[in-house]
Amino acid sequence: MKGNYGDKPFRGIYPALLTPISEDGKIKKEGLKKLVSWEMERGADGFYIGGATGECYSMDTEAREELAQTAINEMNGRGKSIVHIGAYSIRTGIRLAQHAESVGADAVSATPPPVYHYNIDEITEYYRILSEAVKIPMIVYINTMFTEKNVVSAVTRILELPNVIGAKFTRNNYYEMFQLSHLKGGKLNLLNGPDETLLCGLIMGADGGIGSTYNIMPDIYKKIYIAYLQSNIEEAQRWQFWADAVIGILLKFGQIQSMKYLFCRKGIDIGKAEKPGAELSQAEGKALMKKLKIIGYFHEYPELE
């Protein structure tokens, strides 16, 4: 029943799932199953499926639906799934939402409308239409596409929609997150977006995190989360700084390209980054591995060396 979701159902660590996809746009199902299982074994509490890290805006609608169905089937009740349904057409968004619900997703999510600039009344209507298309809850994606000076005031109307229970917060002003954490009587389910500042988000009111680099180090982020829950801030900070060192290396070579390279070379075939993303050259791959080895990444993840 709409609106009856319990107290903050989405907590913990949610990788923004990479999409295993072939060069002709087909989902690599076996690679996807291996990826999901590896991440679940390494501590993921669920997945954010078909978002920007999943290269959704480069994919056909049918491929996005196949991605969601295959991933959720492979999860088989292990953890929770949030399916991103943002699309260039609201009609496609409704289709993706209804498909996600039909294959067992626990929630849907959407960025604000891409490409064009809409005022806050129009964006509120966009979320109303999408959230009312299904009975499962909606997680709003609050990012820099919200350009209003007072973002908290602007998004409050959206977050008060009946089927909206939470937000993925991907902005750098954590005072805004603190303010959002008090909406809905403090029951808004907030998930931190920036990987490099998960600990900041937890301190300022997040119930967990959704992140791109969670794909290659889910249990490191889980260590940050657990240490925070145990009030061991020094330990949480240590692992946050470790993760940030890895992020710094990935950014030098291309984040999605680097993560896909690591999995593919060890038998988890998830394909290359969607075009126009460039494939890592042999020299770049070698340099990536060397830098990761120096900082101790393969001490934590020997299976990916």
PDB file of C-alpha atoms in Angstrom:
ATOM      1  CA  MET A   1       0.000   0.000   0.000  1.00  0.00           C
ATOM      2  CA  LYS A   2       1.323   3.442  -0.894  1.00  0.00           C
ATOM      3  CA  GLY A   3       3.071   5.293   1.899  1.00  0.00           C
ATOM      4  CA  ASN A   4       3.482   2.298   4.219  1.00  0.00           C
ATOM      5  CA  TYR A   5       7.209   1.588   3.995  1.00  0.00           C
ATOM      6  CA  GLY A   6       8.414   1.358   7.559  1.00  0.00           C
ATOM      7  CA  ASP A   7      11.203   3.390   9.120  1.00  0.00           C
ATOM      8  CA  LYS A   8      13.880   4.200   6.541  1.00  0.00           C
ATOM      9  CA  PRO A   9      14.056   0.894   4.655  1.00  0.00           C
ATOM     10  CA  PHE A  10      17.229   1.792   2.738  1.00  0.00           C
ATOM     11  CA  ARG A  11      20.285   1.722   4.985  1.00  0.00           C
ATOM     12  CA  GLY A  12      23.874   0.732   4.346  1.00  0.00           C
ATOM     13  CA  ILE A  13      25.969   0.517   1.192  1.00  0.00           C
ATOM     14  CA  TYR A  14      24.484   0.469  -2.320  1.00  0.00           C
ATOM     15  CA  PRO A  15      26.831   0.273  -5.309  1.00  0.00           C
ATOM     16  CA  ALA A  16      25.591   2.260  -8.292  1.00  0.00           C
ATOM     17  CA  LEU A  17      25.802  -0.867 -10.389  1.00  0.00           C
ATOM     18  CA  LEU A  18      28.019  -0.961 -13.467  1.00  0.00           C
ATOM     19  CA  THR A  19      26.219  -2.208 -16.562  1.00  0.00           C
ATOM     20  CA  PRO A  20      27.759  -5.255 -18.270  1.00  0.00           C
ATOM     21  CA  ILE A  21      26.985  -4.481 -21.902  1.00  0.00           C
ATOM     22  CA  SER A  22      28.256  -5.533 -25.315  1.00  0.00           C
ATOM     23  CA  GLU A  23      29.297  -3.164 -28.078  1.00  0.00           C
ATOM     24  CA  ASP A  24      25.972  -3.779 -29.834  1.00  0.00           C
ATOM     25  CA  GLY A  25      24.022  -2.756 -26.721  1.00  0.00           C
ATOM     26  CA  LYS A  26      23.071  -6.176 -25.341  1.00  0.00           C
ATOM     27  CA  ILE A  27      23.257  -6.957 -21.613  1.00  0.00           C
ATOM     28  CA  LYS A  28      26.021  -9.416 -20.748  1.00  0.00           C
ATOM     29  CA  LYS A  29      23.915 -11.529 -18.417  1.00  0.00           C
ATOM     30  CA  GLU A  30      26.615 -13.895 -17.189  1.00  0.00           C
ATOM     31  CA  GLY A  31      28.942 -11.011 -16.403  1.00  0.00           C
ATOM     32  CA  LEU A  32      26.120  -9.218 -14.618  1.00  0.00           C
ATOM     33  CA  LYS A  33      25.317 -12.246 -12.485  1.00  0.00           C
ATOM     34  CA  LYS A  34      28.978 -12.641 -11.491  1.00  0.00           C
ATOM     35  CA  LEU A  35      29.275  -8.934 -10.704  1.00  0.00           C
ATOM     36  CA  VAL A  36      26.156  -8.888  -8.515  1.00  0.00           C
ATOM     37  CA  SER A  37      27.248 -11.998  -6.621  1.00  0.00           C
ATOM     38  CA  TRP A  38      30.794 -10.689  -6.058  1.00  0.00           C
ATOM     39  CA  GLU A  39      29.484  -7.397  -4.690  1.00  0.00           C
ATOM     40  CA  MET A  40      26.934  -9.074  -2.434  1.00  0.00           C
ATOM     41  CA  GLU A  41      29.621 -11.378  -1.044  1.00  0.00           C
ATOM     42  CA  ARG A  42      31.791  -8.325  -0.414  1.00  0.00           C
ATOM     43  CA  GLY A  43      29.202  -6.536   1.698  1.00  0.00           C
ATOM     44  CA  ALA A  44      26.796  -4.660  -0.573  1.00  0.00           C
ATOM     45  CA  ASP A  45      23.386  -4.117   1.042  1.00  0.00           C
ATOM     46  CA  GLY A  46      21.708  -3.730  -2.337  1.00  0.00           C
ATOM     47  CA  PHE A  47      22.088  -1.871  -5.602  1.00  0.00           C
ATOM     48  CA  TYR A  48      21.177   1.323  -7.385  1.00  0.00           C
ATOM     49  CA  ILE A  49      20.486  -0.067 -10.858  1.00  0.00           C
ATOM     50  CA  GLY A  50      20.580   1.744 -14.191  1.00  0.00           C
ATOM     51  CA  GLY A  51      21.863   5.127 -13.061  1.00  0.00           C
ATOM     52  CA  ALA A  52      24.569   7.351 -14.534  1.00  0.00           C
ATOM     53  CA  THR A  53      27.316   4.924 -13.465  1.00  0.00           C
ATOM     54  CA  GLY A  54      25.283   2.275 -15.257  1.00  0.00           C
ATOM     55  CA  GLU A  55      25.460   4.443 -18.409  1.00  0.00           C
ATOM     56  CA  CYS A  56      21.669   4.540 -18.630  1.00  0.00           C
ATOM     57  CA  TYR A  57      21.414   7.456 -21.030  1.00  0.00           C
ATOM     58  CA  SER A  58      23.517   5.554 -23.596  1.00  0.00           C
ATOM     59  CA  MET A  59      21.257   2.487 -23.449  1.00  0.00           C
ATOM     60  CA  ASP A  60      18.082   1.407 -25.214  1.00  0.00           C
ATOM     61  CA  THR A  61      14.958   1.145 -23.060  1.00  0.00           C
ATOM     62  CA  GLU A  62      14.798  -2.619 -23.593  1.00  0.00           C
ATOM     63  CA  ALA A  63      18.368  -3.019 -22.369  1.00  0.00           C
ATOM     64  CA  ARG A  64      17.601  -0.989 -19.244  1.00  0.00           C
ATOM     65  CA  GLU A  65      14.647  -3.259 -18.520  1.00  0.00           C
ATOM     66  CA  GLU A  66      16.754  -6.384 -19.068  1.00  0.00           C
ATOM     67  CA  LEU A  67      19.446  -4.983 -16.774  1.00  0.00           C
ATOM     68  CA  ALA A  68      16.952  -4.409 -13.954  1.00  0.00           C
ATOM     69  CA  GLN A  69      15.285  -7.795 -14.314  1.00  0.00           C
ATOM     70  CA  THR A  70      18.531  -9.783 -14.494  1.00  0.00           C
ATOM     71  CA  ALA A  71      20.135  -7.958 -11.573  1.00  0.00           C
ATOM     72  CA  ILE A  72      17.069  -8.314  -9.337  1.00  0.00           C
ATOM     73  CA  ASN A  73      16.695 -11.989 -10.227  1.00  0.00           C
ATOM     74  CA  GLU A  74      20.345 -12.601  -9.363  1.00  0.00           C
ATOM     75  CA  MET A  75      19.966 -10.795  -6.049  1.00  0.00           C
ATOM     76  CA  ASN A  76      17.218 -13.297  -5.203  1.00  0.00           C
ATOM     77  CA  GLY A  77      16.077 -11.424  -2.123  1.00  0.00           C
ATOM     78  CA  ARG A  78      19.589 -10.582  -0.920  1.00  0.00           C
ATOM     79  CA  GLY A  79      19.426  -6.887  -0.144  1.00  0.00           C
ATOM     80  CA  LYS A  80      17.297  -4.149  -1.656  1.00  0.00           C
ATOM     81  CA  SER A  81      17.103  -2.804  -5.191  1.00  0.00           C
ATOM     82  CA  ILE A  82      16.526   0.773  -6.333  1.00  0.00           C
ATOM     83  CA  VAL A  83      15.994   1.146 -10.084  1.00  0.00           C
ATOM     84  CA  HIS A  84      16.757   4.458 -11.742  1.00  0.00           C
ATOM     85  CA  ILE A  85      14.021   5.368 -14.241  1.00  0.00           C
ATOM     86  CA  GLY A  86      15.086   8.855 -15.318  1.00  0.00           C
ATOM     87  CA  ALA A  87      14.814   9.244 -19.103  1.00  0.00           C
ATOM     88  CA  TYR A  88      14.570  11.871 -21.813  1.00  0.00           C
ATOM     89  CA  SER A  89      10.846  11.122 -22.144  1.00  0.00           C
ATOM     90  CA  ILE A  90       8.501  10.973 -19.172  1.00  0.00           C
ATOM     91  CA  ARG A  91       6.601   8.254 -21.027  1.00  0.00           C
ATOM     92  CA  THR A  92       9.767   6.146 -21.003  1.00  0.00           C
ATOM     93  CA  GLY A  93      10.200   6.933 -17.311  1.00  0.00           C
ATOM     94  CA  ILE A  94       6.704   5.632 -16.566  1.00  0.00           C
ATOM     95  CA  ARG A  95       7.382   2.488 -18.601  1.00  0.00           C
ATOM     96  CA  LEU A  96      10.650   1.864 -16.747  1.00  0.00           C
ATOM     97  CA  ALA A  97       8.985   2.463 -13.371  1.00  0.00           C
ATOM     98  CA  GLN A  98       6.183   0.025 -14.070  1.00  0.00           C
ATOM     99  CA  HIS A  99       8.616  -2.560 -15.381  1.00  0.00           C
ATOM    100  CA  ALA A 100      10.825  -2.167 -12.299  1.00  0.00           C
ATOM    101  CA  GLU A 101       7.823  -2.723 -10.061  1.00  0.00           C
ATOM    102  CA  SER A 102       6.760  -5.795 -12.056  1.00  0.00           C
ATOM    103  CA  VAL A 103      10.173  -7.491 -11.645  1.00  0.00           C
ATOM    104  CA  GLY A 104      10.353  -6.917  -7.899  1.00  0.00           C
ATOM    105  CA  ALA A 105      12.266  -3.663  -7.391  1.00  0.00           C
ATOM    106  CA  ASP A 106      12.013  -2.233  -3.885  1.00  0.00           C
ATOM    107  CA  ALA A 107      11.980   1.387  -5.091  1.00  0.00           C
ATOM    108  CA  VAL A 108      12.434   3.582  -8.116  1.00  0.00           C
ATOM    109  CA  SER A 109      14.515   6.714  -8.429  1.00  0.00           C
ATOM    110  CA  ALA A 110      15.035   9.483 -10.966  1.00  0.00           C
ATOM    111  CA  THR A 111      17.271  12.445 -11.583  1.00  0.00           C
ATOM    112  CA  PRO A 112      15.519  15.700 -12.441  1.00  0.00           C
ATOM    113  CA  PRO A 113      14.520  15.911 -16.128  1.00  0.00           C
ATOM    114  CA  PRO A 114      17.714  15.854 -18.215  1.00  0.00           C
ATOM    115  CA  VAL A 115      18.803  18.374 -20.885  1.00  0.00           C
ATOM    116  CA  TYR A 116      16.181  21.116 -20.544  1.00  0.00           C
ATOM    117  CA  HIS A 117      15.817  23.555 -17.677  1.00  0.00           C
ATOM    118  CA  TYR A 118      12.473  23.395 -15.886  1.00  0.00           C
ATOM    119  CA  ASN A 119      11.188  25.468 -12.988  1.00  0.00           C
ATOM    120  CA  ILE A 120      10.481  23.873  -9.641  1.00  0.00           C
ATOM    121  CA  ASP A 121       6.725  23.608 -10.313  1.00  0.00           C
ATOM    122  CA  GLU A 122       7.432  21.605 -13.465  1.00  0.00           C
ATOM    123  CA  ILE A 123       9.979  19.384 -11.734  1.00  0.00           C
ATOM    124  CA  THR A 124       7.528  18.736  -8.891  1.00  0.00           C
ATOM    125  CA  GLU A 125       4.931  17.674 -11.451  1.00  0.00           C
ATOM    126  CA  TYR A 126       7.501  15.407 -13.106  1.00  0.00           C
ATOM    127  CA  TYR A 127       8.123  13.575  -9.818  1.00  0.00           C
ATOM    128  CA  ARG A 128       4.409  13.438  -9.053  1.00  0.00           C
ATOM    129  CA  ILE A 129       3.663  11.712 -12.360  1.00  0.00           C
ATOM    130  CA  LEU A 130       6.505   9.212 -12.004  1.00  0.00           C
ATOM    131  CA  SER A 131       5.857   8.414  -8.337  1.00  0.00           C
ATOM    132  CA  GLU A 132       2.126   7.893  -8.912  1.00  0.00           C
ATOM    133  CA  ALA A 133       2.768   5.466 -11.767  1.00  0.00           C
ATOM    134  CA  VAL A 134       3.716   2.722  -9.273  1.00  0.00           C
ATOM    135  CA  LYS A 135       3.005   1.577  -5.732  1.00  0.00           C
ATOM    136  CA  ILE A 136       6.624   1.098  -4.721  1.00  0.00           C
ATOM    137  CA  PRO A 137       8.354   4.160  -3.220  1.00  0.00           C
ATOM    138  CA  MET A 138      10.305   6.878  -5.015  1.00  0.00           C
ATOM    139  CA  ILE A 139      13.813   8.051  -4.084  1.00  0.00           C
ATOM    140  CA  VAL A 140      14.402  11.564  -5.491  1.00  0.00           C
ATOM    141  CA  TYR A 141      17.879  12.263  -6.894  1.00  0.00           C
ATOM    142  CA  ILE A 142      19.007  15.666  -5.603  1.00  0.00           C
ATOM    143  CA  ASN A 143      22.011  16.853  -7.589  1.00  0.00           C
ATOM    144  CA  THR A 144      23.388  19.989  -9.213  1.00  0.00           C
ATOM    145  CA  MET A 145      20.592  19.938 -11.799  1.00  0.00           C
ATOM    146  CA  PHE A 146      18.583  21.675  -9.082  1.00  0.00           C
ATOM    147  CA  THR A 147      19.787  25.225  -9.712  1.00  0.00           C
ATOM    148  CA  GLU A 148      17.582  27.149  -7.289  1.00  0.00           C
ATOM    149  CA  LYS A 149      19.436  29.342  -4.807  1.00  0.00           C
ATOM    150  CA  ASN A 150      17.598  27.786  -1.866  1.00  0.00           C
ATOM    151  CA  VAL A 151      17.616  24.130  -2.854  1.00  0.00           C
ATOM    152  CA  VAL A 152      16.126  22.869   0.401  1.00  0.00           C
ATOM    153  CA  SER A 153      13.099  25.125   0.097  1.00  0.00           C
ATOM    154  CA  ALA A 154      12.706  24.210  -3.580  1.00  0.00           C
ATOM    155  CA  VAL A 155      12.759  20.438  -3.125  1.00  0.00           C
ATOM    156  CA  THR A 156      10.631  20.343   0.039  1.00  0.00           C
ATOM    157  CA  ARG A 157       7.423  20.176  -2.033  1.00  0.00           C
ATOM    158  CA  ILE A 158       8.798  17.243  -4.010  1.00  0.00           C
ATOM    159  CA  LEU A 159       9.876  15.369  -0.891  1.00  0.00           C
ATOM    160  CA  GLU A 160       6.412  15.815   0.597  1.00  0.00           C
ATOM    161  CA  LEU A 161       4.737  13.935  -2.271  1.00  0.00           C
ATOM    162  CA  PRO A 162       2.928  10.886  -0.799  1.00  0.00           C
ATOM    163  CA  ASN A 163       5.005   8.192  -2.517  1.00  0.00           C
ATOM    164  CA  VAL A 164       8.383   9.900  -2.042  1.00  0.00           C
ATOM    165  CA  ILE A 165      10.203   8.450   0.977  1.00  0.00           C
ATOM    166  CA  GLY A 166      13.751   9.606   0.496  1.00  0.00           C
ATOM    167  CA  ALA A 167      16.511  11.150  -1.549  1.00  0.00           C
ATOM    168  CA  LYS A 168      19.915  10.417  -2.954  1.00  0.00           C
ATOM    169  CA  PHE A 169      21.901  13.561  -2.128  1.00  0.00           C
ATOM    170  CA  THR A 170      24.702  14.227  -4.632  1.00  0.00           C
ATOM    171  CA  ARG A 171      25.748  17.763  -3.786  1.00  0.00           C
ATOM    172  CA  ASN A 172      28.652  19.218  -1.819  1.00  0.00           C
ATOM    173  CA  ASN A 173      26.788  21.421   0.654  1.00  0.00           C
ATOM    174  CA  TYR A 174      26.252  19.173   3.650  1.00  0.00           C
ATOM    175  CA  TYR A 175      24.345  21.831   5.534  1.00  0.00           C
ATOM    176  CA  GLU A 176      21.637  21.250   2.922  1.00  0.00           C
ATOM    177  CA  MET A 177      21.653  17.553   3.822  1.00  0.00           C
ATOM    178  CA  PHE A 178      21.379  18.427   7.502  1.00  0.00           C
ATOM    179  CA  GLN A 179      18.304  20.539   6.738  1.00  0.00           C
ATOM    180  CA  LEU A 180      16.762  17.810   4.590  1.00  0.00           C
ATOM    181  CA  SER A 181      17.275  15.250   7.355  1.00  0.00           C
ATOM    182  CA  HIS A 182      14.676  17.076   9.438  1.00  0.00           C
ATOM    183  CA  LEU A 183      11.913  16.880   6.825  1.00  0.00           C
ATOM    184  CA  LYS A 184       9.008  14.459   7.254  1.00  0.00           C
ATOM    185  CA  GLY A 185       9.529  14.551  10.990  1.00  0.00           C
ATOM    186  CA  GLY A 186      13.101  13.298  10.581  1.00  0.00           C
ATOM    187  CA  LYS A 187      11.913  10.204   8.713  1.00  0.00           C
ATOM    188  CA  LEU A 188      13.222  11.103   5.247  1.00  0.00           C
ATOM    189  CA  ASN A 189      15.414   8.216   4.027  1.00  0.00           C
ATOM    190  CA  LEU A 190      18.616   9.996   2.961  1.00  0.00           C
ATOM    191  CA  LEU A 191      21.426   8.339   1.015  1.00  0.00           C
ATOM    192  CA  ASN A 192      24.757  10.033   0.429  1.00  0.00           C
ATOM    193  CA  GLY A 193      25.922  10.373  -3.184  1.00  0.00           C
ATOM    194  CA  PRO A 194      29.529  11.619  -3.317  1.00  0.00           C
ATOM    195  CA  ASP A 195      31.788   8.591  -2.721  1.00  0.00           C
ATOM    196  CA  GLU A 196      34.688  10.729  -1.535  1.00  0.00           C
ATOM    197  CA  THR A 197      32.655  12.139   1.372  1.00  0.00           C
ATOM    198  CA  LEU A 198      30.484   9.244   2.575  1.00  0.00           C
ATOM    199  CA  LEU A 199      31.608   9.863   6.148  1.00  0.00           C
ATOM    200  CA  CYS A 200      30.577  13.521   5.888  1.00  0.00           C
ATOM    201  CA  GLY A 201      27.147  12.426   4.710  1.00  0.00           C
ATOM    202  CA  LEU A 202      26.700   9.934   7.546  1.00  0.00           C
ATOM    203  CA  ILE A 203      27.655  12.556  10.118  1.00  0.00           C
ATOM    204  CA  MET A 204      25.205  15.050   8.590  1.00  0.00           C
ATOM    205  CA  GLY A 205      22.221  12.708   8.557  1.00  0.00           C
ATOM    206  CA  ALA A 206      22.540  10.100   5.788  1.00  0.00           C
ATOM    207  CA  ASP A 207      21.295   6.558   6.423  1.00  0.00           C
ATOM    208  CA  GLY A 208      23.806   5.042   4.012  1.00  0.00           C
ATOM    209  CA  GLY A 209      25.321   5.698   0.626  1.00  0.00           C
ATOM    210  CA  ILE A 210      25.011   5.072  -3.095  1.00  0.00           C
ATOM    211  CA  GLY A 211      28.263   5.260  -5.009  1.00  0.00           C
ATOM    212  CA  SER A 212      30.086   4.475  -8.239  1.00  0.00           C
ATOM    213  CA  THR A 213      33.360   3.280  -6.749  1.00  0.00           C
ATOM    214  CA  TYR A 214      31.465   1.072  -4.320  1.00  0.00           C
ATOM    215  CA  ASN A 215      31.582  -1.368  -7.282  1.00  0.00           C
ATOM    216  CA  ILE A 216      35.258  -2.185  -6.760  1.00  0.00           C
ATOM    217  CA  MET A 217      35.467  -1.772  -2.978  1.00  0.00           C
ATOM    218  CA  PRO A 218      32.047  -2.363  -1.408  1.00  0.00           C
ATOM    219  CA  ASP A 219      33.375  -3.713   1.869  1.00  0.00           C
ATOM    220  CA  ILE A 220      35.696  -0.704   2.313  1.00  0.00           C
ATOM    221  CA  TYR A 221      32.656   1.552   2.279  1.00  0.00           C
ATOM    222  CA  LYS A 222      30.920  -0.940   4.550  1.00  0.00           C
ATOM    223  CA  LYS A 223      33.825  -0.522   6.986  1.00  0.00           C
ATOM    224  CA  ILE A 224      33.275   3.238   6.947  1.00  0.00           C
ATOM    225  CA  TYR A 225      29.560   2.726   7.581  1.00  0.00           C
ATOM    226  CA  ILE A 226      30.034   0.195  10.402  1.00  0.00           C
ATOM    227  CA  ALA A 227      32.770   2.248  12.073  1.00  0.00           C
ATOM    228  CA  TYR A 228      30.499   5.281  12.016  1.00  0.00           C
ATOM    229  CA  LEU A 229      27.619   3.304  13.571  1.00  0.00           C
ATOM    230  CA  GLN A 230      30.020   2.179  16.294  1.00  0.00           C
ATOM    231  CA  SER A 231      31.103   5.802  16.903  1.00  0.00           C
ATOM    232  CA  ASN A 232      34.637   4.914  15.830  1.00  0.00           C
ATOM    233  CA  ILE A 233      35.186   8.054  13.770  1.00  0.00           C
ATOM    234  CA  GLU A 234      38.960   7.634  13.597  1.00  0.00           C
ATOM    235  CA  GLU A 235      38.562   4.198  11.977  1.00  0.00           C
ATOM    236  CA  ALA A 236      35.866   5.501   9.620  1.00  0.00           C
ATOM    237  CA  GLN A 237      38.124   8.385   8.614  1.00  0.00           C
ATOM    238  CA  ARG A 238      41.041   6.031   7.978  1.00  0.00           C
ATOM    239  CA  TRP A 239      39.036   3.954   5.521  1.00  0.00           C
ATOM    240  CA  GLN A 240      37.466   7.036   3.921  1.00  0.00           C
ATOM    241  CA  PHE A 241      40.931   8.428   3.203  1.00  0.00           C
ATOM    242  CA  TRP A 242      41.972   5.017   1.813  1.00  0.00           C
ATOM    243  CA  ALA A 243      38.976   4.957  -0.519  1.00  0.00           C
ATOM    244  CA  ASP A 244      39.700   8.523  -1.600  1.00  0.00           C
ATOM    245  CA  ALA A 245      43.208   7.528  -2.620  1.00  0.00           C
ATOM    246  CA  VAL A 246      41.727   4.848  -4.876  1.00  0.00           C
ATOM    247  CA  ILE A 247      39.229   7.347  -6.292  1.00  0.00           C
ATOM    248  CA  GLY A 248      42.069   9.723  -7.135  1.00  0.00           C
ATOM    249  CA  ILE A 249      43.722   7.009  -9.235  1.00  0.00           C
ATOM    250  CA  LEU A 250      40.512   6.018 -11.020  1.00  0.00           C
ATOM    251  CA  LEU A 251      39.839   9.619 -12.008  1.00  0.00           C
ATOM    252  CA  LYS A 252      43.192   9.817 -13.780  1.00  0.00           C
ATOM    253  CA  PHE A 253      42.255   6.982 -16.139  1.00  0.00           C
ATOM    254  CA  GLY A 254      38.462   7.303 -16.326  1.00  0.00           C
ATOM    255  CA  GLN A 255      36.304   5.936 -13.549  1.00  0.00           C
ATOM    256  CA  ILE A 256      33.959   3.622 -15.456  1.00  0.00           C
ATOM    257  CA  GLN A 257      36.672   2.509 -17.882  1.00  0.00           C
ATOM    258  CA  SER A 258      39.032   1.650 -15.015  1.00  0.00           C
ATOM    259  CA  MET A 259      36.480  -0.315 -13.018  1.00  0.00           C
ATOM    260  CA  LYS A 260      35.369  -2.300 -16.063  1.00  0.00           C
ATOM    261  CA  TYR A 261      39.008  -2.996 -16.907  1.00  0.00           C
ATOM    262  CA  LEU A 262      39.640  -4.453 -13.441  1.00  0.00           C
ATOM    263  CA  PHE A 263      36.693  -6.837 -13.620  1.00  0.00           C
ATOM    264  CA  CYS A 264      37.159  -7.898 -17.248  1.00  0.00           C
ATOM    265  CA  ARG A 265      40.809  -8.847 -16.842  1.00  0.00           C
ATOM    266  CA  LYS A 266      39.865 -11.245 -14.033  1.00  0.00           C
ATOM    267  CA  GLY A 267      37.081 -13.075 -15.829  1.00  0.00           C
ATOM    268  CA  ILE A 268      34.026 -11.009 -14.892  1.00  0.00           C
ATOM    269  CA  ASP A 269      33.125  -9.945 -18.422  1.00  0.00           C
ATOM    270  CA  ILE A 270      31.191  -6.712 -18.141  1.00  0.00           C
ATOM    271  CA  GLY A 271      32.335  -5.212 -21.418  1.00  0.00           C
ATOM    272  CA  LYS A 272      33.728  -1.786 -22.178  1.00  0.00           C
ATOM    273  CA  ALA A 273      32.432   1.678 -21.361  1.00  0.00           C
ATOM    274  CA  GLU A 274      29.682   2.809 -23.710  1.00  0.00           C
ATOM    275  CA  LYS A 275      30.810   5.081 -26.529  1.00  0.00           C
ATOM    276  CA  PRO A 276      32.104   7.734 -26.646  1.00  0.00           C
ATOM    277  CA  GLY A 277      33.958   6.427 -23.577  1.00  0.00           C
ATOM    278  CA  ALA A 278      37.441   5.295 -24.611  1.00  0.00           C
ATOM    279  CA  GLU A 279      38.909   1.888 -23.790  1.00  0.00           C
ATOM    280  CA  LEU A 280      42.061   1.851 -21.679  1.00  0.00           C
ATOM    281  CA  SER A 281      45.184   1.232 -23.737  1.00  0.00           C
ATOM    282  CA  GLN A 282      47.605  -1.510 -22.713  1.00  0.00           C
ATOM    283  CA  ALA A 283      49.949   1.122 -21.296  1.00  0.00           C
ATOM    284  CA  GLU A 284      47.148   2.819 -19.367  1.00  0.00           C
ATOM    285  CA  GLY A 285      45.984  -0.493 -17.947  1.00  0.00           C
ATOM    286  CA  LYS A 286      49.485  -1.313 -16.805  1.00  0.00           C
ATOM    287  CA  ALA A 287      49.883   2.125 -15.201  1.00  0.00           C
ATOM    288  CA  LEU A 288      46.517   1.770 -13.443  1.00  0.00           C
ATOM    289  CA  MET A 289      47.491  -1.580 -11.958  1.00  0.00           C
ATOM    290  CA  LYS A 290      50.853  -0.238 -10.798  1.00  0.00           C
ATOM    291  CA  LYS A 291      49.326   2.753  -9.017  1.00  0.00           C
ATOM    292  CA  LEU A 292      46.660   0.621  -7.327  1.00  0.00           C
ATOM    293  CA  LYS A 293      49.299  -1.844  -6.174  1.00  0.00           C
ATOM    294  CA  ILE A 294      51.423   0.918  -4.644  1.00  0.00           C
ATOM    295  CA  ILE A 295      48.588   2.118  -2.393  1.00  0.00           C
ATOM    296  CA  GLY A 296      47.687  -1.419  -1.298  1.00  0.00           C
ATOM    297  CA  TYR A 297      44.447  -1.923  -3.224  1.00  0.00           C
ATOM    298  CA  PHE A 298      45.331  -5.518  -4.140  1.00  0.00           C
ATOM    299  CA  HIS A 299      46.129  -6.318  -0.528  1.00  0.00           C
ATOM    300  CA  GLU A 300      42.399  -5.830   0.092  1.00  0.00           C
ATOM    301  CA  TYR A 301      41.305  -7.277  -3.260  1.00  0.00           C
ATOM    302  CA  PRO A 302      43.841  -9.926  -4.326  1.00  0.00           C
ATOM    303  CA  GLU A 303      41.259 -11.569  -6.581  1.00  0.00           C
ATOM    304  CA  LEU A 304      41.326  -8.523  -8.891  1.00  0.00           C
ATOM    305  CA  GLU A 305      45.108  -8.351  -9.299  1.00  0.00           C
TER     306      GLU A 305
END
